[in-house]
Amino acid sequence: MSSVQASHPTYELHSLGWKAFQQLCVSVAGEVWGQVVQGFYDSHDGGRDGAFYGVWVPKRGEALEGNFAAQCKFSYKPNRTLNLPDLKDELAKAARLADRGLADNYILFTNMQLTGTNDETIRAAVEAIPGIKRCVIIGCERISQFIQESPRLRMLGSGPIKFD
């Protein structure tokens, strides 16, 4: 575990490998959404590493509902920052999912760093896809915060998935 700020630990998510990171993201989604999240087989996932249908209330006064598609973008390189060009393939898959009514809400998990300006640019590009109402991007900093705040997620990390 390295530290971005003294009170905000960042887990070495790049060391997990893409499959373990994908499993972690499905667990995080279940914790965050309070829903059973469907994970999909490694290949032929159709652009969805996870999905659920229902209502998510991320904060008081805000509710997102419909079909949720979750996609993971993984990098083996530590300290890498997510940029819009990294998502060329994912944008095409998101458009196909939206066209089929499977992505009213598109959630992108990444083990890369997420800057405020890149979040704004990427969200605008995804939300410009007809059919996608809302895009949420969860970068390594937020995933680390979820792990830190959730005893259940930390407990999962003591098994085959090591967070630090």
CSV table of N, CA and C in Angstrom, one decimal:
chain,number,residue,atom,x,y,z
A,1,MET,N,0.9,-1.2,0.0
A,1,MET,CA,0.0,0.0,0.0
A,1,MET,C,0.9,1.2,0.0
A,2,SER,N,0.6,2.2,-0.9
A,2,SER,CA,1.3,3.5,-0.9
A,2,SER,C,0.4,4.5,-0.5
A,3,SER,N,0.9,5.7,-0.2
A,3,SER,CA,0.0,6.7,0.3
A,3,SER,C,0.1,7.9,-0.6
A,4,VAL,N,-1.1,8.4,-1.1
A,4,VAL,CA,-1.2,9.6,-1.9
A,4,VAL,C,-1.2,10.8,-0.9
A,5,GLN,N,-2.0,10.7,0.1
A,5,GLN,CA,-2.0,11.6,1.2
A,5,GLN,C,-2.0,10.8,2.5
A,6,ALA,N,-1.6,11.4,3.6
A,6,ALA,CA,-1.4,10.6,4.8
A,6,ALA,C,-2.7,9.9,5.2
A,7,SER,N,-3.9,10.5,5.0
A,7,SER,CA,-5.1,9.8,5.4
A,7,SER,C,-5.8,9.1,4.3
A,8,HIS,N,-5.3,9.0,3.1
A,8,HIS,CA,-5.9,8.3,2.0
A,8,HIS,C,-5.0,7.3,1.4
A,9,PRO,N,-5.0,6.0,1.9
A,9,PRO,CA,-4.2,5.0,1.3
A,9,PRO,C,-4.7,4.6,-0.1
A,10,THR,N,-3.7,4.3,-0.9
A,10,THR,CA,-4.0,3.8,-2.3
A,10,THR,C,-3.4,2.4,-2.4
A,11,TYR,N,-4.3,1.5,-2.7
A,11,TYR,CA,-3.8,0.1,-2.8
A,11,TYR,C,-3.2,-0.1,-4.2
A,12,GLU,N,-2.3,-1.0,-4.2
A,12,GLU,CA,-1.5,-1.3,-5.5
A,12,GLU,C,-2.4,-2.2,-6.4
A,13,LEU,N,-3.4,-1.6,-6.9
A,13,LEU,CA,-4.4,-2.4,-7.7
A,13,LEU,C,-3.8,-2.9,-9.0
A,14,HIS,N,-2.8,-2.3,-9.5
A,14,HIS,CA,-2.1,-2.8,-10.8
A,14,HIS,C,-1.5,-4.2,-10.6
A,15,SER,N,-1.2,-4.5,-9.3
A,15,SER,CA,-0.6,-5.8,-9.0
A,15,SER,C,-1.5,-7.0,-9.0
A,16,LEU,N,-2.9,-6.7,-9.0
A,16,LEU,CA,-3.9,-7.7,-8.9
A,16,LEU,C,-3.9,-8.6,-10.2
A,17,GLY,N,-3.7,-8.0,-11.3
A,17,GLY,CA,-4.0,-8.6,-12.6
A,17,GLY,C,-5.4,-8.3,-13.0
A,18,TRP,N,-5.7,-8.4,-14.3
A,18,TRP,CA,-7.0,-8.0,-14.8
A,18,TRP,C,-8.2,-8.8,-14.2
A,19,LYS,N,-8.0,-10.1,-14.1
A,19,LYS,CA,-9.1,-10.9,-13.6
A,19,LYS,C,-9.5,-10.6,-12.2
A,20,ALA,N,-8.5,-10.6,-11.3
A,20,ALA,CA,-8.7,-10.3,-9.9
A,20,ALA,C,-9.3,-8.9,-9.8
A,21,PHE,N,-8.8,-7.9,-10.6
A,21,PHE,CA,-9.3,-6.6,-10.5
A,21,PHE,C,-10.8,-6.6,-10.9
A,22,GLN,N,-11.2,-7.3,-12.0
A,22,GLN,CA,-12.5,-7.4,-12.4
A,22,GLN,C,-13.4,-8.0,-11.3
A,23,GLN,N,-12.9,-9.0,-10.6
A,23,GLN,CA,-13.7,-9.6,-9.5
A,23,GLN,C,-13.9,-8.6,-8.3
A,24,LEU,N,-12.8,-7.8,-8.1
A,24,LEU,CA,-12.9,-6.8,-7.0
A,24,LEU,C,-13.9,-5.8,-7.4
A,25,CYS,N,-14.0,-5.3,-8.7
A,25,CYS,CA,-14.9,-4.3,-9.1
A,25,CYS,C,-16.4,-4.8,-9.0
A,26,VAL,N,-16.6,-6.1,-9.3
A,26,VAL,CA,-18.0,-6.6,-9.1
A,26,VAL,C,-18.3,-6.6,-7.6
A,27,SER,N,-17.4,-6.9,-6.7
A,27,SER,CA,-17.6,-6.9,-5.3
A,27,SER,C,-17.9,-5.4,-4.8
A,28,VAL,N,-17.1,-4.5,-5.3
A,28,VAL,CA,-17.2,-3.1,-5.0
A,28,VAL,C,-18.6,-2.6,-5.4
A,29,ALA,N,-19.0,-3.0,-6.7
A,29,ALA,CA,-20.3,-2.6,-7.2
A,29,ALA,C,-21.4,-3.1,-6.3
A,30,GLY,N,-21.3,-4.3,-5.9
A,30,GLY,CA,-22.3,-4.9,-5.0
A,30,GLY,C,-22.4,-4.1,-3.6
A,31,GLU,N,-21.2,-3.8,-3.1
A,31,GLU,CA,-21.2,-3.0,-1.9
A,31,GLU,C,-21.8,-1.6,-2.0
A,32,VAL,N,-21.4,-0.9,-3.1
A,32,VAL,CA,-21.8,0.4,-3.4
A,32,VAL,C,-23.2,0.5,-3.7
A,33,TRP,N,-23.7,-0.4,-4.6
A,33,TRP,CA,-25.1,-0.3,-5.0
A,33,TRP,C,-26.0,-1.0,-4.1
A,34,GLY,N,-25.5,-1.9,-3.2
A,34,GLY,CA,-26.4,-2.6,-2.4
A,34,GLY,C,-27.3,-3.6,-3.1
A,35,GLN,N,-26.8,-4.0,-4.3
A,35,GLN,CA,-27.5,-4.9,-5.2
A,35,GLN,C,-26.7,-6.2,-5.5
A,36,VAL,N,-27.4,-7.2,-5.9
A,36,VAL,CA,-26.7,-8.3,-6.5
A,36,VAL,C,-26.2,-7.9,-7.9
A,37,VAL,N,-24.9,-7.9,-8.1
A,37,VAL,CA,-24.4,-7.6,-9.4
A,37,VAL,C,-24.0,-8.8,-10.1
A,38,GLN,N,-24.5,-8.9,-11.4
A,38,GLN,CA,-24.1,-10.1,-12.2
A,38,GLN,C,-22.8,-9.9,-12.8
A,39,GLY,N,-21.8,-10.8,-12.6
A,39,GLY,CA,-20.6,-10.8,-13.3
A,39,GLY,C,-20.7,-11.7,-14.5
A,40,PHE,N,-19.9,-11.5,-15.5
A,40,PHE,CA,-19.9,-12.3,-16.7
A,40,PHE,C,-18.6,-13.0,-17.0
A,41,TYR,N,-18.8,-14.1,-17.8
A,41,TYR,CA,-17.6,-14.9,-18.2
A,41,TYR,C,-16.5,-14.0,-18.8
A,42,ASP,N,-15.3,-14.4,-18.6
A,42,ASP,CA,-14.2,-13.6,-19.1
A,42,ASP,C,-14.2,-13.1,-20.5
A,43,SER,N,-14.5,-14.1,-21.4
A,43,SER,CA,-14.6,-13.7,-22.8
A,43,SER,C,-16.0,-13.6,-23.3
A,44,HIS,N,-16.2,-12.9,-24.3
A,44,HIS,CA,-17.6,-12.7,-24.9
A,44,HIS,C,-18.5,-12.1,-23.9
A,45,ASP,N,-18.0,-11.1,-23.1
A,45,ASP,CA,-18.9,-10.4,-22.1
A,45,ASP,C,-19.7,-9.3,-22.7
A,46,GLY,N,-19.5,-9.1,-24.0
A,46,GLY,CA,-20.4,-8.1,-24.7
A,46,GLY,C,-20.1,-6.7,-24.2
A,47,GLY,N,-19.0,-6.4,-23.7
A,47,GLY,CA,-18.7,-5.1,-23.2
A,47,GLY,C,-19.2,-4.8,-21.8
A,48,ARG,N,-19.6,-5.9,-21.1
A,48,ARG,CA,-20.1,-5.7,-19.7
A,48,ARG,C,-19.3,-6.7,-18.8
A,49,ASP,N,-18.5,-6.2,-17.9
A,49,ASP,CA,-17.9,-7.1,-16.9
A,49,ASP,C,-18.9,-7.3,-15.8
A,50,GLY,N,-19.9,-6.5,-15.6
A,50,GLY,CA,-20.9,-6.7,-14.6
A,50,GLY,C,-22.1,-5.9,-15.0
A,51,ALA,N,-23.3,-6.3,-14.4
A,51,ALA,CA,-24.5,-5.6,-14.7
A,51,ALA,C,-25.6,-5.8,-13.6
A,52,PHE,N,-26.5,-4.9,-13.6
A,52,PHE,CA,-27.7,-5.1,-12.8
A,52,PHE,C,-28.8,-4.2,-13.3
A,53,TYR,N,-30.0,-4.5,-12.9
A,53,TYR,CA,-31.2,-3.7,-13.2
A,53,TYR,C,-31.8,-3.3,-11.9
A,54,GLY,N,-32.1,-2.0,-11.8
A,54,GLY,CA,-32.8,-1.6,-10.6
A,54,GLY,C,-32.6,-0.1,-10.3
A,55,VAL,N,-32.5,0.2,-9.0
A,55,VAL,CA,-32.4,1.6,-8.6
A,55,VAL,C,-31.2,1.7,-7.7
A,56,TRP,N,-30.3,2.7,-8.0
A,56,TRP,CA,-29.2,3.0,-7.1
A,56,TRP,C,-29.3,4.4,-6.6
A,57,VAL,N,-29.2,4.6,-5.3
A,57,VAL,CA,-29.3,5.9,-4.7
A,57,VAL,C,-28.0,6.2,-4.1
A,58,PRO,N,-27.1,6.9,-5.0
A,58,PRO,CA,-25.8,7.2,-4.5
A,58,PRO,C,-25.7,8.2,-3.4
A,59,LYS,N,-26.7,9.2,-3.4
A,59,LYS,CA,-26.7,10.2,-2.3
A,59,LYS,C,-28.1,10.7,-2.2
A,60,ARG,N,-28.4,11.3,-1.1
A,60,ARG,CA,-29.8,11.7,-0.8
A,60,ARG,C,-30.2,12.7,-1.9
A,61,GLY,N,-31.4,12.4,-2.4
A,61,GLY,CA,-32.0,13.3,-3.4
A,61,GLY,C,-31.6,12.9,-4.8
A,62,GLU,N,-30.8,11.8,-5.0
A,62,GLU,CA,-30.4,11.4,-6.3
A,62,GLU,C,-30.7,9.9,-6.4
A,63,ALA,N,-31.4,9.5,-7.5
A,63,ALA,CA,-31.6,8.1,-7.8
A,63,ALA,C,-31.4,7.8,-9.2
A,64,LEU,N,-30.6,6.8,-9.5
A,64,LEU,CA,-30.4,6.4,-10.9
A,64,LEU,C,-31.1,5.0,-11.0
A,65,GLU,N,-31.8,4.9,-12.1
A,65,GLU,CA,-32.5,3.6,-12.3
A,65,GLU,C,-32.4,3.1,-13.7
A,66,GLY,N,-32.7,1.9,-13.9
A,66,GLY,CA,-32.7,1.3,-15.2
A,66,GLY,C,-31.6,0.2,-15.3
A,67,ASN,N,-31.1,0.0,-16.5
A,67,ASN,CA,-30.1,-1.0,-16.7
A,67,ASN,C,-28.7,-0.4,-16.5
A,68,PHE,N,-27.9,-1.1,-15.7
A,68,PHE,CA,-26.6,-0.6,-15.3
A,68,PHE,C,-25.6,-1.6,-16.0
A,69,ALA,N,-24.6,-1.0,-16.8
A,69,ALA,CA,-23.6,-1.8,-17.3
A,69,ALA,C,-22.3,-1.3,-16.7
A,70,ALA,N,-21.5,-2.3,-16.2
A,70,ALA,CA,-20.2,-2.0,-15.5
A,70,ALA,C,-19.1,-2.6,-16.4
A,71,GLN,N,-18.1,-1.7,-16.6
A,71,GLN,CA,-16.9,-2.1,-17.4
A,71,GLN,C,-15.7,-1.8,-16.7
A,72,CYS,N,-14.7,-2.7,-16.7
A,72,CYS,CA,-13.4,-2.4,-16.1
A,72,CYS,C,-12.3,-2.1,-17.1
A,73,LYS,N,-11.5,-1.1,-16.8
A,73,LYS,CA,-10.4,-0.7,-17.6
A,73,LYS,C,-9.1,-0.9,-16.8
A,74,PHE,N,-8.3,-1.9,-17.1
A,74,PHE,CA,-7.2,-2.3,-16.3
A,74,PHE,C,-5.9,-1.9,-16.9
A,75,SER,N,-4.9,-1.5,-16.2
A,75,SER,CA,-3.5,-1.3,-16.6
A,75,SER,C,-2.5,-2.0,-15.7
A,76,TYR,N,-1.5,-2.7,-16.2
A,76,TYR,CA,-0.5,-3.2,-15.4
A,76,TYR,C,0.5,-2.2,-14.9
A,77,LYS,N,0.5,-1.0,-15.5
A,77,LYS,CA,1.4,0.1,-15.2
A,77,LYS,C,1.0,0.9,-14.0
A,78,PRO,N,1.8,1.0,-13.0
A,78,PRO,CA,1.4,1.8,-11.8
A,78,PRO,C,1.4,3.3,-12.2
A,79,ASN,N,0.6,4.0,-11.5
A,79,ASN,CA,0.6,5.5,-11.6
A,79,ASN,C,0.2,6.0,-13.0
A,80,ARG,N,-0.5,5.2,-13.7
A,80,ARG,CA,-0.9,5.6,-15.0
A,80,ARG,C,-2.3,6.4,-14.9
A,81,THR,N,-2.5,7.4,-15.7
A,81,THR,CA,-3.7,8.2,-15.7
A,81,THR,C,-4.6,7.8,-16.8
A,82,LEU,N,-5.9,7.6,-16.6
A,82,LEU,CA,-6.9,7.3,-17.6
A,82,LEU,C,-7.2,8.5,-18.4
A,83,ASN,N,-7.1,8.3,-19.8
A,83,ASN,CA,-7.4,9.3,-20.7
A,83,ASN,C,-8.5,8.8,-21.7
A,84,LEU,N,-9.2,9.7,-22.3
A,84,LEU,CA,-10.2,9.4,-23.3
A,84,LEU,C,-9.8,8.5,-24.4
A,85,PRO,N,-8.6,8.7,-25.0
A,85,PRO,CA,-8.2,7.8,-26.1
A,85,PRO,C,-8.0,6.3,-25.6
A,86,ASP,N,-7.8,6.1,-24.3
A,86,ASP,CA,-7.7,4.7,-23.8
A,86,ASP,C,-9.0,4.0,-23.9
A,87,LEU,N,-10.1,4.7,-24.1
A,87,LEU,CA,-11.4,4.1,-24.1
A,87,LEU,C,-12.1,3.9,-25.5
A,88,LYS,N,-11.3,4.0,-26.5
A,88,LYS,CA,-11.9,3.9,-27.9
A,88,LYS,C,-12.7,2.6,-28.0
A,89,ASP,N,-12.2,1.5,-27.7
A,89,ASP,CA,-13.0,0.2,-27.8
A,89,ASP,C,-14.2,0.2,-26.9
A,90,GLU,N,-14.0,0.7,-25.6
A,90,GLU,CA,-15.1,0.7,-24.7
A,90,GLU,C,-16.3,1.6,-25.1
A,91,LEU,N,-16.0,2.8,-25.8
A,91,LEU,CA,-17.0,3.6,-26.3
A,91,LEU,C,-17.8,3.0,-27.4
A,92,ALA,N,-17.2,2.2,-28.2
A,92,ALA,CA,-17.9,1.5,-29.3
A,92,ALA,C,-18.8,0.4,-28.6
A,93,LYS,N,-18.3,-0.3,-27.6
A,93,LYS,CA,-19.1,-1.3,-26.9
A,93,LYS,C,-20.3,-0.6,-26.1
A,94,ALA,N,-20.0,0.5,-25.5
A,94,ALA,CA,-21.1,1.2,-24.8
A,94,ALA,C,-22.2,1.6,-25.7
A,95,ALA,N,-21.8,2.1,-26.9
A,95,ALA,CA,-22.9,2.5,-27.9
A,95,ALA,C,-23.7,1.3,-28.3
A,96,ARG,N,-23.1,0.1,-28.5
A,96,ARG,CA,-23.8,-1.1,-28.8
A,96,ARG,C,-24.8,-1.5,-27.7
A,97,LEU,N,-24.3,-1.4,-26.5
A,97,LEU,CA,-25.1,-1.7,-25.3
A,97,LEU,C,-26.3,-0.8,-25.2
A,98,ALA,N,-26.0,0.5,-25.3
A,98,ALA,CA,-27.1,1.5,-25.2
A,98,ALA,C,-28.1,1.3,-26.3
A,99,ASP,N,-27.7,1.0,-27.5
A,99,ASP,CA,-28.6,0.7,-28.6
A,99,ASP,C,-29.6,-0.5,-28.3
A,100,ARG,N,-29.1,-1.4,-27.5
A,100,ARG,CA,-29.9,-2.6,-27.1
A,100,ARG,C,-30.6,-2.4,-25.8
A,101,GLY,N,-30.5,-1.2,-25.2
A,101,GLY,CA,-31.2,-0.9,-24.0
A,101,GLY,C,-30.6,-1.5,-22.8
A,102,LEU,N,-29.3,-1.8,-22.8
A,102,LEU,CA,-28.6,-2.5,-21.7
A,102,LEU,C,-27.7,-1.5,-20.9
A,103,ALA,N,-27.7,-0.2,-21.2
A,103,ALA,CA,-26.8,0.7,-20.5
A,103,ALA,C,-27.4,2.0,-20.4
A,104,ASP,N,-28.5,2.1,-19.6
A,104,ASP,CA,-29.0,3.4,-19.3
A,104,ASP,C,-28.0,4.2,-18.4
A,105,ASN,N,-27.3,3.4,-17.6
A,105,ASN,CA,-26.2,3.9,-16.8
A,105,ASN,C,-25.0,3.1,-17.0
A,106,TYR,N,-23.9,3.8,-17.3
A,106,TYR,CA,-22.6,3.2,-17.6
A,106,TYR,C,-21.6,3.5,-16.6
A,107,ILE,N,-21.1,2.4,-15.9
A,107,ILE,CA,-20.2,2.6,-14.8
A,107,ILE,C,-18.8,2.0,-15.2
A,108,LEU,N,-17.8,2.9,-15.2
A,108,LEU,CA,-16.5,2.5,-15.6
A,108,LEU,C,-15.6,2.4,-14.4
A,109,PHE,N,-15.0,1.3,-14.1
A,109,PHE,CA,-14.1,1.1,-13.0
A,109,PHE,C,-12.7,1.0,-13.6
A,110,THR,N,-11.7,1.7,-13.0
A,110,THR,CA,-10.3,1.6,-13.5
A,110,THR,C,-9.4,1.6,-12.3
A,111,ASN,N,-8.3,0.9,-12.5
A,111,ASN,CA,-7.2,1.0,-11.6
A,111,ASN,C,-6.2,2.1,-11.8
A,112,MET,N,-6.5,2.9,-12.8
A,112,MET,CA,-5.7,4.1,-13.2
A,112,MET,C,-6.2,5.3,-12.4
A,113,GLN,N,-5.3,6.3,-12.3
A,113,GLN,CA,-5.6,7.5,-11.7
A,113,GLN,C,-6.7,8.3,-12.5
A,114,LEU,N,-7.5,9.0,-11.9
A,114,LEU,CA,-8.6,9.8,-12.6
A,114,LEU,C,-8.5,11.2,-12.2
A,115,THR,N,-8.1,12.1,-13.2
A,115,THR,CA,-8.1,13.5,-12.9
A,115,THR,C,-9.5,14.1,-13.1
A,116,GLY,N,-9.7,15.2,-12.5
A,116,GLY,CA,-11.0,15.9,-12.6
A,116,GLY,C,-11.3,16.3,-14.1
A,117,THR,N,-10.3,16.8,-14.8
A,117,THR,CA,-10.6,17.2,-16.2
A,117,THR,C,-10.8,16.0,-17.0
A,118,ASN,N,-10.1,14.9,-16.8
A,118,ASN,CA,-10.3,13.7,-17.6
A,118,ASN,C,-11.7,13.1,-17.3
A,119,ASP,N,-12.1,13.1,-16.0
A,119,ASP,CA,-13.4,12.6,-15.6
A,119,ASP,C,-14.5,13.4,-16.4
A,120,GLU,N,-14.4,14.7,-16.5
A,120,GLU,CA,-15.3,15.5,-17.2
A,120,GLU,C,-15.4,15.2,-18.7
A,121,THR,N,-14.2,15.1,-19.3
A,121,THR,CA,-14.1,14.8,-20.7
A,121,THR,C,-14.7,13.4,-21.0
A,122,ILE,N,-14.3,12.4,-20.2
A,122,ILE,CA,-14.8,11.0,-20.5
A,122,ILE,C,-16.3,10.9,-20.3
A,123,ARG,N,-16.8,11.5,-19.2
A,123,ARG,CA,-18.2,11.4,-18.9
A,123,ARG,C,-19.0,12.1,-20.0
A,124,ALA,N,-18.5,13.2,-20.5
A,124,ALA,CA,-19.2,13.9,-21.6
A,124,ALA,C,-19.3,13.0,-22.8
A,125,ALA,N,-18.2,12.4,-23.1
A,125,ALA,CA,-18.1,11.5,-24.3
A,125,ALA,C,-19.1,10.3,-24.2
A,126,VAL,N,-19.1,9.7,-23.0
A,126,VAL,CA,-20.0,8.5,-22.8
A,126,VAL,C,-21.5,9.0,-22.8
A,127,GLU,N,-21.8,10.1,-22.1
A,127,GLU,CA,-23.1,10.6,-22.0
A,127,GLU,C,-23.7,11.1,-23.3
A,128,ALA,N,-22.8,11.4,-24.3
A,128,ALA,CA,-23.2,11.8,-25.6
A,128,ALA,C,-23.7,10.7,-26.5
A,129,ILE,N,-23.5,9.4,-26.0
A,129,ILE,CA,-23.9,8.3,-26.7
A,129,ILE,C,-25.4,8.2,-26.5
A,130,PRO,N,-26.2,8.1,-27.5
A,130,PRO,CA,-27.7,8.1,-27.4
A,130,PRO,C,-28.1,6.8,-26.6
A,131,GLY,N,-28.9,7.1,-25.6
A,131,GLY,CA,-29.4,6.0,-24.7
A,131,GLY,C,-28.7,5.9,-23.4
A,132,ILE,N,-27.5,6.5,-23.3
A,132,ILE,CA,-26.8,6.5,-22.0
A,132,ILE,C,-27.2,7.8,-21.3
A,133,LYS,N,-27.8,7.6,-20.1
A,133,LYS,CA,-28.3,8.8,-19.3
A,133,LYS,C,-27.2,9.3,-18.4
A,134,ARG,N,-26.4,8.4,-17.9
A,134,ARG,CA,-25.5,8.7,-16.8
A,134,ARG,C,-24.2,7.9,-16.9
A,135,CYS,N,-23.1,8.5,-16.8
A,135,CYS,CA,-21.8,7.8,-16.7
A,135,CYS,C,-21.2,8.1,-15.4
A,136,VAL,N,-20.7,7.1,-14.7
A,136,VAL,CA,-19.9,7.3,-13.5
A,136,VAL,C,-18.6,6.6,-13.6
A,137,ILE,N,-17.5,7.3,-13.3
A,137,ILE,CA,-16.2,6.7,-13.5
A,137,ILE,C,-15.6,6.6,-12.0
A,138,ILE,N,-15.1,5.4,-11.7
A,138,ILE,CA,-14.6,5.1,-10.4
A,138,ILE,C,-13.1,4.7,-10.6
A,139,GLY,N,-12.2,5.7,-10.2
A,139,GLY,CA,-10.8,5.4,-10.4
A,139,GLY,C,-10.2,4.8,-9.2
A,140,CYS,N,-8.9,4.6,-9.3
A,140,CYS,CA,-8.1,3.8,-8.3
A,140,CYS,C,-8.2,4.5,-6.9
A,141,GLU,N,-8.3,5.8,-6.9
A,141,GLU,CA,-8.4,6.5,-5.6
A,141,GLU,C,-9.7,6.2,-4.9
A,142,ARG,N,-10.8,6.2,-5.6
A,142,ARG,CA,-12.1,5.9,-5.0
A,142,ARG,C,-12.2,4.4,-4.7
A,143,ILE,N,-11.7,3.5,-5.5
A,143,ILE,CA,-11.7,2.1,-5.2
A,143,ILE,C,-11.0,1.9,-3.9
A,144,SER,N,-9.8,2.5,-3.8
A,144,SER,CA,-9.0,2.4,-2.5
A,144,SER,C,-9.8,2.9,-1.3
A,145,GLN,N,-10.6,4.0,-1.5
A,145,GLN,CA,-11.4,4.5,-0.4
A,145,GLN,C,-12.5,3.5,-0.1
A,146,PHE,N,-13.1,2.9,-1.1
A,146,PHE,CA,-14.2,1.9,-0.8
A,146,PHE,C,-13.6,0.7,0.0
A,147,ILE,N,-12.4,0.3,-0.4
A,147,ILE,CA,-11.7,-0.8,0.4
A,147,ILE,C,-11.5,-0.4,1.8
A,148,GLN,N,-10.9,0.8,2.0
A,148,GLN,CA,-10.6,1.3,3.3
A,148,GLN,C,-11.8,1.4,4.2
A,149,GLU,N,-12.9,1.8,3.6
A,149,GLU,CA,-14.2,2.0,4.4
A,149,GLU,C,-15.0,0.8,4.6
A,150,SER,N,-14.7,-0.3,3.9
A,150,SER,CA,-15.6,-1.5,4.0
A,150,SER,C,-14.8,-2.7,4.6
A,151,PRO,N,-15.2,-3.0,5.8
A,151,PRO,CA,-14.6,-4.2,6.4
A,151,PRO,C,-14.8,-5.5,5.5
A,152,ARG,N,-15.9,-5.6,4.9
A,152,ARG,CA,-16.2,-6.7,4.0
A,152,ARG,C,-15.2,-6.8,2.8
A,153,LEU,N,-15.0,-5.6,2.2
A,153,LEU,CA,-14.0,-5.6,1.1
A,153,LEU,C,-12.6,-5.9,1.6
A,154,ARG,N,-12.2,-5.4,2.7
A,154,ARG,CA,-10.9,-5.7,3.3
A,154,ARG,C,-10.8,-7.1,3.6
A,155,MET,N,-11.9,-7.8,4.1
A,155,MET,CA,-11.9,-9.2,4.4
A,155,MET,C,-11.6,-10.0,3.2
A,156,LEU,N,-12.3,-9.6,2.1
A,156,LEU,CA,-12.1,-10.3,0.8
A,156,LEU,C,-10.6,-10.2,0.4
A,157,GLY,N,-10.0,-9.1,0.7
A,157,GLY,CA,-8.6,-9.0,0.3
A,157,GLY,C,-7.6,-9.8,1.1
A,158,SER,N,-8.1,-10.5,2.2
A,158,SER,CA,-7.2,-11.3,3.0
A,158,SER,C,-7.2,-12.7,2.4
A,159,GLY,N,-8.1,-13.0,1.4
A,159,GLY,CA,-8.1,-14.3,0.7
A,159,GLY,C,-7.2,-14.3,-0.5
A,160,PRO,N,-7.7,-14.9,-1.6
A,160,PRO,CA,-6.9,-15.0,-2.8
A,160,PRO,C,-6.5,-13.6,-3.5
A,161,ILE,N,-7.3,-12.6,-3.2
A,161,ILE,CA,-7.0,-11.3,-3.8
A,161,ILE,C,-6.3,-10.5,-2.7
A,162,LYS,N,-5.1,-10.1,-3.0
A,162,LYS,CA,-4.3,-9.3,-2.0
A,162,LYS,C,-4.3,-7.8,-2.4
A,163,PHE,N,-4.7,-7.0,-1.5
A,163,PHE,CA,-4.8,-5.5,-1.9
A,163,PHE,C,-3.5,-4.8,-1.6
A,164,ASP,N,-2.7,-5.3,-0.7
A,164,ASP,CA,-1.5,-4.5,-0.4
A,164,ASP,C,-0.3,-5.5,-0.1
